[in-house]
Amino acid sequence: MSDDVRNVFVVGLNDFNRERLENLRGADGCRFHGVIDPAAVYDTEVFDIAAMLEEATAQLEAFDGNVDAIVGYMDFPVSTMLPILCERFGTRSPTLASLLKCEHKYWSRRVQKEVIPEYIPGFTAFDPFDDDALTRIGEAGLYFPFFVKPIKSSGSRLGFRIDTPEDFYHAIERLRGEIGLIADPFNTVLEQARLPDEIAAVDGHFCMAEEIIGGWQCTVEGYVFDGEVVSYGIVDSLRYPQVLSFFHYRYPSGLPDPVQAKMRELTDTVMRHIGFDNSAFNIEYFWDEVQDRIWLLEINTRISQSHCDLFEKVDGVSNQQVTIDLALGRRPDMPHRQGDYAVAAKFFYRVFFVDAVAARVPSDEEIAELEADFPGSVIALQVATGQRLSTLPEQDSYSYALAYIWMGADSAERLLEDYERLAARLTFEFDDIEG
């Protein structure tokens, strides 16, 4: 093996991502290696972080060569494992403390409040196993309606809008039954960090209650390189009418330029204050158009995998470029508007059932025909024939995403038209439908 080849280890590397990585700028000087089987981080909701850290450490120690970088693109548990692994092997990453100031939702809100208080909602932490939790939320100054979510969540899972006491107790029942799936492994990570006393008291089994915020949702994709904060793209997150479920992510953003500029300014302020460095991140915001008010929703310590194809279609390369360059100590080499399309989107093909069994899903031949008829499209089914929808991982509380569909076009209008034509040809059938 040549001395100038850089060995990059990717936690949960699958074939889909390997192909993208090998097309990045400078990838010819890299060799990509998988760490931990993809199924252990993609296709499960049970995460034994201690065992995964032990497995990853053993794999890396057994490697005959230099470990030049360790990266990942997944949210929990991968994002929280990376600083621990990188510290063990002396590769570049943010500190665990700075990462937790983003990912521990209560700590993150506390830190945000120190520098951008007018851009965050009212919030409080509460224990879902406390029978007086609703009273304590009221004592903290939060009243109906409000939103609840775990201190550490994954995707939109276990997030609920609360309009009545009945809504709250329904949410509490779900939270008590399911929060341990993330809380227990997250606590394994918290044990590795030195936390302020007021944060240590709020462990992974706690939840957040926050004022309802809303509006036009978007995500600022950025990175920090040697202390310099760079925001390189804003992606819109557009929902189905009247519900919380996402319809599609669209890039570039259609937000007014002054709103985008203010979001970049807020991003710079908060990421500098946190001390996050040498890594990618993304921050989700709302713009309340009526009040012309910006709200910071949450900070994620990674690129969004959902956006990789969008940047490739519009800018010419996946934003995985950012992650790899930073991990190797290089200033990211991201092009701008050098792709084949003016606009791109990831669509979520959904059904709004309580539950059902998929009796039929589109065949491989049908998918291939659609992708041929709509050049540039990528269709990724999320459900198999015979599968009960409630067994699908990473779903929100209101619907099931049966397929992800990436497409590009020369305008936002054409993009929607093409998607509607493609979606009309996707044939699913269901048994045992619960409405």
PDB file of C-alpha atoms in Angstrom, residues 112-311:
ATOM      1  CA  GLN A 112     -28.039  28.865  23.096  1.00  0.00           C
ATOM      2  CA  LYS A 113     -29.844  31.035  25.635  1.00  0.00           C
ATOM      3  CA  GLU A 114     -26.519  32.530  26.708  1.00  0.00           C
ATOM      4  CA  VAL A 115     -25.903  34.151  23.294  1.00  0.00           C
ATOM      5  CA  ILE A 116     -29.107  34.185  21.191  1.00  0.00           C
ATOM      6  CA  PRO A 117     -31.960  34.208  23.774  1.00  0.00           C
ATOM      7  CA  GLU A 118     -34.467  35.987  21.532  1.00  0.00           C
ATOM      8  CA  TYR A 119     -34.197  33.259  18.874  1.00  0.00           C
ATOM      9  CA  ILE A 120     -35.140  30.255  21.032  1.00  0.00           C
ATOM     10  CA  PRO A 121     -38.489  29.237  22.565  1.00  0.00           C
ATOM     11  CA  GLY A 122     -39.323  28.909  26.249  1.00  0.00           C
ATOM     12  CA  PHE A 123     -38.257  25.486  27.506  1.00  0.00           C
ATOM     13  CA  THR A 124     -37.907  23.262  30.530  1.00  0.00           C
ATOM     14  CA  ALA A 125     -36.748  19.725  31.239  1.00  0.00           C
ATOM     15  CA  PHE A 126     -39.024  17.207  32.955  1.00  0.00           C
ATOM     16  CA  ASP A 127     -38.977  13.604  34.085  1.00  0.00           C
ATOM     17  CA  PRO A 128     -41.670  11.575  32.246  1.00  0.00           C
ATOM     18  CA  PHE A 129     -41.716   9.119  35.160  1.00  0.00           C
ATOM     19  CA  ASP A 130     -42.727  11.934  37.548  1.00  0.00           C
ATOM     20  CA  ASP A 131     -46.510  11.809  38.092  1.00  0.00           C
ATOM     21  CA  ASP A 132     -46.477  15.574  38.755  1.00  0.00           C
ATOM     22  CA  ALA A 133     -44.590  16.401  35.542  1.00  0.00           C
ATOM     23  CA  LEU A 134     -47.449  18.399  33.998  1.00  0.00           C
ATOM     24  CA  THR A 135     -47.699  20.590  37.100  1.00  0.00           C
ATOM     25  CA  ARG A 136     -43.948  21.229  37.065  1.00  0.00           C
ATOM     26  CA  ILE A 137     -44.075  22.220  33.381  1.00  0.00           C
ATOM     27  CA  GLY A 138     -46.750  24.791  34.247  1.00  0.00           C
ATOM     28  CA  GLU A 139     -44.677  26.085  37.148  1.00  0.00           C
ATOM     29  CA  ALA A 140     -41.834  26.646  34.676  1.00  0.00           C
ATOM     30  CA  GLY A 141     -44.120  28.979  32.690  1.00  0.00           C
ATOM     31  CA  LEU A 142     -45.140  26.682  29.837  1.00  0.00           C
ATOM     32  CA  TYR A 143     -48.843  26.334  29.004  1.00  0.00           C
ATOM     33  CA  PHE A 144     -50.877  24.561  26.306  1.00  0.00           C
ATOM     34  CA  PRO A 145     -50.052  24.137  23.518  1.00  0.00           C
ATOM     35  CA  PHE A 146     -46.452  22.981  23.833  1.00  0.00           C
ATOM     36  CA  PHE A 147     -44.191  20.343  22.316  1.00  0.00           C
ATOM     37  CA  VAL A 148     -42.492  17.446  24.106  1.00  0.00           C
ATOM     38  CA  LYS A 149     -39.549  15.322  22.983  1.00  0.00           C
ATOM     39  CA  PRO A 150     -36.792  13.278  24.626  1.00  0.00           C
ATOM     40  CA  ILE A 151     -33.565  14.951  25.803  1.00  0.00           C
ATOM     41  CA  LYS A 152     -31.900  12.894  23.078  1.00  0.00           C
ATOM     42  CA  SER A 153     -34.121  11.841  20.217  1.00  0.00           C
ATOM     43  CA  SER A 154     -33.502  10.150  16.905  1.00  0.00           C
ATOM     44  CA  GLY A 155     -35.284  11.682  13.928  1.00  0.00           C
ATOM     45  CA  SER A 156     -38.828  12.809  14.781  1.00  0.00           C
ATOM     46  CA  ARG A 157     -39.476   9.784  16.968  1.00  0.00           C
ATOM     47  CA  LEU A 158     -41.337  10.336  20.258  1.00  0.00           C
ATOM     48  CA  GLY A 159     -42.037  13.982  19.521  1.00  0.00           C
ATOM     49  CA  PHE A 160     -45.581  15.151  20.335  1.00  0.00           C
ATOM     50  CA  ARG A 161     -47.615  18.320  20.128  1.00  0.00           C
ATOM     51  CA  ILE A 162     -49.547  18.720  23.389  1.00  0.00           C
ATOM     52  CA  ASP A 163     -52.832  20.641  23.285  1.00  0.00           C
ATOM     53  CA  THR A 164     -54.658  19.070  26.254  1.00  0.00           C
ATOM     54  CA  PRO A 165     -53.901  17.087  29.429  1.00  0.00           C
ATOM     55  CA  GLU A 166     -55.140  13.991  27.562  1.00  0.00           C
ATOM     56  CA  ASP A 167     -52.514  14.573  24.870  1.00  0.00           C
ATOM     57  CA  PHE A 168     -49.851  14.841  27.552  1.00  0.00           C
ATOM     58  CA  TYR A 169     -50.794  11.611  29.304  1.00  0.00           C
ATOM     59  CA  HIS A 170     -50.985   9.761  25.987  1.00  0.00           C
ATOM     60  CA  ALA A 171     -47.464  11.023  25.163  1.00  0.00           C
ATOM     61  CA  ILE A 172     -46.201  10.105  28.637  1.00  0.00           C
ATOM     62  CA  GLU A 173     -47.467   6.548  28.195  1.00  0.00           C
ATOM     63  CA  ARG A 174     -45.519   6.202  24.933  1.00  0.00           C
ATOM     64  CA  LEU A 175     -42.432   7.897  26.373  1.00  0.00           C
ATOM     65  CA  ARG A 176     -42.332   5.702  29.458  1.00  0.00           C
ATOM     66  CA  GLY A 177     -42.569   2.597  27.310  1.00  0.00           C
ATOM     67  CA  GLU A 178     -40.026   3.534  24.643  1.00  0.00           C
ATOM     68  CA  ILE A 179     -37.628   6.233  25.866  1.00  0.00           C
ATOM     69  CA  GLY A 180     -35.189   3.673  27.282  1.00  0.00           C
ATOM     70  CA  LEU A 181     -34.242   2.551  23.761  1.00  0.00           C
ATOM     71  CA  ILE A 182     -32.283   5.790  23.347  1.00  0.00           C
ATOM     72  CA  ALA A 183     -31.913   6.948  26.965  1.00  0.00           C
ATOM     73  CA  ASP A 184     -29.924   3.935  28.148  1.00  0.00           C
ATOM     74  CA  PRO A 185     -27.268   4.054  25.398  1.00  0.00           C
ATOM     75  CA  PHE A 186     -27.137   7.874  25.563  1.00  0.00           C
ATOM     76  CA  ASN A 187     -26.397   7.639  29.281  1.00  0.00           C
ATOM     77  CA  THR A 188     -23.463   5.382  28.378  1.00  0.00           C
ATOM     78  CA  VAL A 189     -22.047   8.318  26.419  1.00  0.00           C
ATOM     79  CA  LEU A 190     -22.843  10.883  29.136  1.00  0.00           C
ATOM     80  CA  GLU A 191     -20.811   8.797  31.592  1.00  0.00           C
ATOM     81  CA  GLN A 192     -17.739   9.465  29.416  1.00  0.00           C
ATOM     82  CA  ALA A 193     -18.070  13.246  29.741  1.00  0.00           C
ATOM     83  CA  ARG A 194     -17.525  15.772  32.517  1.00  0.00           C
ATOM     84  CA  LEU A 195     -20.888  17.480  32.846  1.00  0.00           C
ATOM     85  CA  PRO A 196     -21.881  20.528  34.910  1.00  0.00           C
ATOM     86  CA  ASP A 197     -23.960  19.445  37.904  1.00  0.00           C
ATOM     87  CA  GLU A 198     -27.173  20.994  36.552  1.00  0.00           C
ATOM     88  CA  ILE A 199     -26.736  19.049  33.280  1.00  0.00           C
ATOM     89  CA  ALA A 200     -25.673  15.777  34.907  1.00  0.00           C
ATOM     90  CA  ALA A 201     -28.963  15.841  36.844  1.00  0.00           C
ATOM     91  CA  VAL A 202     -30.882  15.723  33.540  1.00  0.00           C
ATOM     92  CA  ASP A 203     -29.951  12.351  32.056  1.00  0.00           C
ATOM     93  CA  GLY A 204     -31.184  10.554  28.952  1.00  0.00           C
ATOM     94  CA  HIS A 205     -34.490   9.521  30.528  1.00  0.00           C
ATOM     95  CA  PHE A 206     -35.600  13.153  30.800  1.00  0.00           C
ATOM     96  CA  CYS A 207     -37.682  15.042  28.256  1.00  0.00           C
ATOM     97  CA  MET A 208     -38.014  18.596  27.032  1.00  0.00           C
ATOM     98  CA  ALA A 209     -41.137  20.726  26.956  1.00  0.00           C
ATOM     99  CA  GLU A 210     -40.911  23.710  24.642  1.00  0.00           C
ATOM    100  CA  GLU A 211     -43.120  26.509  23.417  1.00  0.00           C
ATOM    101  CA  ILE A 212     -44.623  25.781  20.017  1.00  0.00           C
ATOM    102  CA  ILE A 213     -42.569  27.355  17.257  1.00  0.00           C
ATOM    103  CA  GLY A 214     -43.229  27.046  13.583  1.00  0.00           C
ATOM    104  CA  GLY A 215     -43.098  28.542  10.148  1.00  0.00           C
ATOM    105  CA  TRP A 216     -40.965  27.834   7.122  1.00  0.00           C
ATOM    106  CA  GLN A 217     -38.487  25.150   8.235  1.00  0.00           C
ATOM    107  CA  CYS A 218     -34.998  24.858   6.838  1.00  0.00           C
ATOM    108  CA  THR A 219     -31.572  23.455   7.613  1.00  0.00           C
ATOM    109  CA  VAL A 220     -28.277  25.341   7.471  1.00  0.00           C
ATOM    110  CA  GLU A 221     -25.502  22.922   6.490  1.00  0.00           C
ATOM    111  CA  GLY A 222     -22.112  24.068   7.738  1.00  0.00           C
ATOM    112  CA  TYR A 223     -18.768  23.180   9.215  1.00  0.00           C
ATOM    113  CA  VAL A 224     -16.060  24.575  11.478  1.00  0.00           C
ATOM    114  CA  PHE A 225     -12.463  24.484  10.256  1.00  0.00           C
ATOM    115  CA  ASP A 226      -9.825  25.586  12.754  1.00  0.00           C
ATOM    116  CA  GLY A 227     -12.336  27.820  14.510  1.00  0.00           C
ATOM    117  CA  GLU A 228     -13.818  29.337  11.324  1.00  0.00           C
ATOM    118  CA  VAL A 229     -17.563  28.725  10.922  1.00  0.00           C
ATOM    119  CA  VAL A 230     -18.717  28.279   7.306  1.00  0.00           C
ATOM    120  CA  SER A 231     -22.345  27.840   6.207  1.00  0.00           C
ATOM    121  CA  TYR A 232     -22.314  26.485   2.664  1.00  0.00           C
ATOM    122  CA  GLY A 233     -25.969  25.685   1.910  1.00  0.00           C
ATOM    123  CA  ILE A 234     -29.550  26.040   3.176  1.00  0.00           C
ATOM    124  CA  VAL A 235     -32.097  23.285   2.501  1.00  0.00           C
ATOM    125  CA  ASP A 236     -35.856  23.820   2.907  1.00  0.00           C
ATOM    126  CA  SER A 237     -37.923  21.221   4.802  1.00  0.00           C
ATOM    127  CA  LEU A 238     -41.469  21.335   3.433  1.00  0.00           C
ATOM    128  CA  ARG A 239     -44.351  19.482   5.116  1.00  0.00           C
ATOM    129  CA  TYR A 240     -47.561  17.867   3.955  1.00  0.00           C
ATOM    130  CA  PRO A 241     -50.495  20.301   4.378  1.00  0.00           C
ATOM    131  CA  GLN A 242     -51.972  20.407   7.909  1.00  0.00           C
ATOM    132  CA  VAL A 243     -49.657  17.724   9.380  1.00  0.00           C
ATOM    133  CA  LEU A 244     -46.187  17.549  10.928  1.00  0.00           C
ATOM    134  CA  SER A 245     -44.807  14.958   8.488  1.00  0.00           C
ATOM    135  CA  PHE A 246     -42.200  16.066   5.940  1.00  0.00           C
ATOM    136  CA  PHE A 247     -43.179  16.054   2.245  1.00  0.00           C
ATOM    137  CA  HIS A 248     -39.776  16.962   0.809  1.00  0.00           C
ATOM    138  CA  TYR A 249     -36.401  18.574   1.412  1.00  0.00           C
ATOM    139  CA  ARG A 250     -35.505  21.105  -1.305  1.00  0.00           C
ATOM    140  CA  TYR A 251     -32.189  22.723  -2.235  1.00  0.00           C
ATOM    141  CA  PRO A 252     -31.378  25.544  -2.725  1.00  0.00           C
ATOM    142  CA  SER A 253     -33.641  27.318  -0.245  1.00  0.00           C
ATOM    143  CA  GLY A 254     -36.405  29.630  -1.413  1.00  0.00           C
ATOM    144  CA  LEU A 255     -36.159  31.810   1.718  1.00  0.00           C
ATOM    145  CA  PRO A 256     -35.592  35.572   1.271  1.00  0.00           C
ATOM    146  CA  ASP A 257     -31.885  36.479   1.153  1.00  0.00           C
ATOM    147  CA  PRO A 258     -31.970  38.636   4.344  1.00  0.00           C
ATOM    148  CA  VAL A 259     -33.488  35.705   6.290  1.00  0.00           C
ATOM    149  CA  GLN A 260     -30.808  33.345   5.012  1.00  0.00           C
ATOM    150  CA  ALA A 261     -28.093  35.882   5.917  1.00  0.00           C
ATOM    151  CA  LYS A 262     -29.442  36.227   9.469  1.00  0.00           C
ATOM    152  CA  MET A 263     -29.521  32.437   9.902  1.00  0.00           C
ATOM    153  CA  ARG A 264     -25.870  32.262   8.854  1.00  0.00           C
ATOM    154  CA  GLU A 265     -25.023  34.994  11.375  1.00  0.00           C
ATOM    155  CA  LEU A 266     -26.846  33.143  14.189  1.00  0.00           C
ATOM    156  CA  THR A 267     -25.106  29.929  13.177  1.00  0.00           C
ATOM    157  CA  ASP A 268     -21.704  31.575  13.431  1.00  0.00           C
ATOM    158  CA  THR A 269     -22.529  33.035  16.867  1.00  0.00           C
ATOM    159  CA  VAL A 270     -23.826  29.863  18.471  1.00  0.00           C
ATOM    160  CA  MET A 271     -21.230  27.432  17.052  1.00  0.00           C
ATOM    161  CA  ARG A 272     -18.353  29.689  18.116  1.00  0.00           C
ATOM    162  CA  HIS A 273     -19.860  29.952  21.601  1.00  0.00           C
ATOM    163  CA  ILE A 274     -20.187  26.185  21.887  1.00  0.00           C
ATOM    164  CA  GLY A 275     -16.559  25.692  20.868  1.00  0.00           C
ATOM    165  CA  PHE A 276     -17.436  23.081  18.256  1.00  0.00           C
ATOM    166  CA  ASP A 277     -14.517  22.636  15.842  1.00  0.00           C
ATOM    167  CA  ASN A 278     -13.113  20.564  12.982  1.00  0.00           C
ATOM    168  CA  SER A 279     -16.371  18.914  11.993  1.00  0.00           C
ATOM    169  CA  ALA A 280     -19.541  19.292   9.978  1.00  0.00           C
ATOM    170  CA  PHE A 281     -22.884  20.223  11.538  1.00  0.00           C
ATOM    171  CA  ASN A 282     -26.345  21.316  10.542  1.00  0.00           C
ATOM    172  CA  ILE A 283     -28.800  23.583  12.339  1.00  0.00           C
ATOM    173  CA  GLU A 284     -32.551  23.480  11.830  1.00  0.00           C
ATOM    174  CA  TYR A 285     -34.443  26.789  11.906  1.00  0.00           C
ATOM    175  CA  PHE A 286     -37.960  28.120  11.469  1.00  0.00           C
ATOM    176  CA  TRP A 287     -38.821  31.444   9.852  1.00  0.00           C
ATOM    177  CA  ASP A 288     -42.193  32.722  11.068  1.00  0.00           C
ATOM    178  CA  GLU A 289     -43.154  34.765   8.026  1.00  0.00           C
ATOM    179  CA  VAL A 290     -46.076  36.551   9.716  1.00  0.00           C
ATOM    180  CA  GLN A 291     -43.956  37.893  12.575  1.00  0.00           C
ATOM    181  CA  ASP A 292     -40.738  37.921  10.512  1.00  0.00           C
ATOM    182  CA  ARG A 293     -39.121  35.988  13.352  1.00  0.00           C
ATOM    183  CA  ILE A 294     -36.414  33.317  13.236  1.00  0.00           C
ATOM    184  CA  TRP A 295     -36.345  30.394  15.678  1.00  0.00           C
ATOM    185  CA  LEU A 296     -33.481  27.937  16.194  1.00  0.00           C
ATOM    186  CA  LEU A 297     -34.974  24.439  16.426  1.00  0.00           C
ATOM    187  CA  GLU A 298     -31.965  22.162  17.022  1.00  0.00           C
ATOM    188  CA  ILE A 299     -28.310  21.480  16.242  1.00  0.00           C
ATOM    189  CA  ASN A 300     -27.072  18.218  14.680  1.00  0.00           C
ATOM    190  CA  THR A 301     -23.380  17.298  14.780  1.00  0.00           C
ATOM    191  CA  ARG A 302     -23.072  15.852  11.273  1.00  0.00           C
ATOM    192  CA  ILE A 303     -24.041  16.484   7.685  1.00  0.00           C
ATOM    193  CA  SER A 304     -27.522  15.326   6.750  1.00  0.00           C
ATOM    194  CA  GLN A 305     -27.345  12.115   4.705  1.00  0.00           C
ATOM    195  CA  SER A 306     -30.700  13.080   3.213  1.00  0.00           C
ATOM    196  CA  HIS A 307     -29.042  16.104   1.612  1.00  0.00           C
ATOM    197  CA  CYS A 308     -26.059  14.329  -0.024  1.00  0.00           C
ATOM    198  CA  ASP A 309     -27.803  13.734  -3.346  1.00  0.00           C
ATOM    199  CA  LEU A 310     -29.229  17.285  -3.325  1.00  0.00           C
ATOM    200  CA  PHE A 311     -25.771  18.860  -3.104  1.00  0.00           C
TER     201      PHE A 311
END
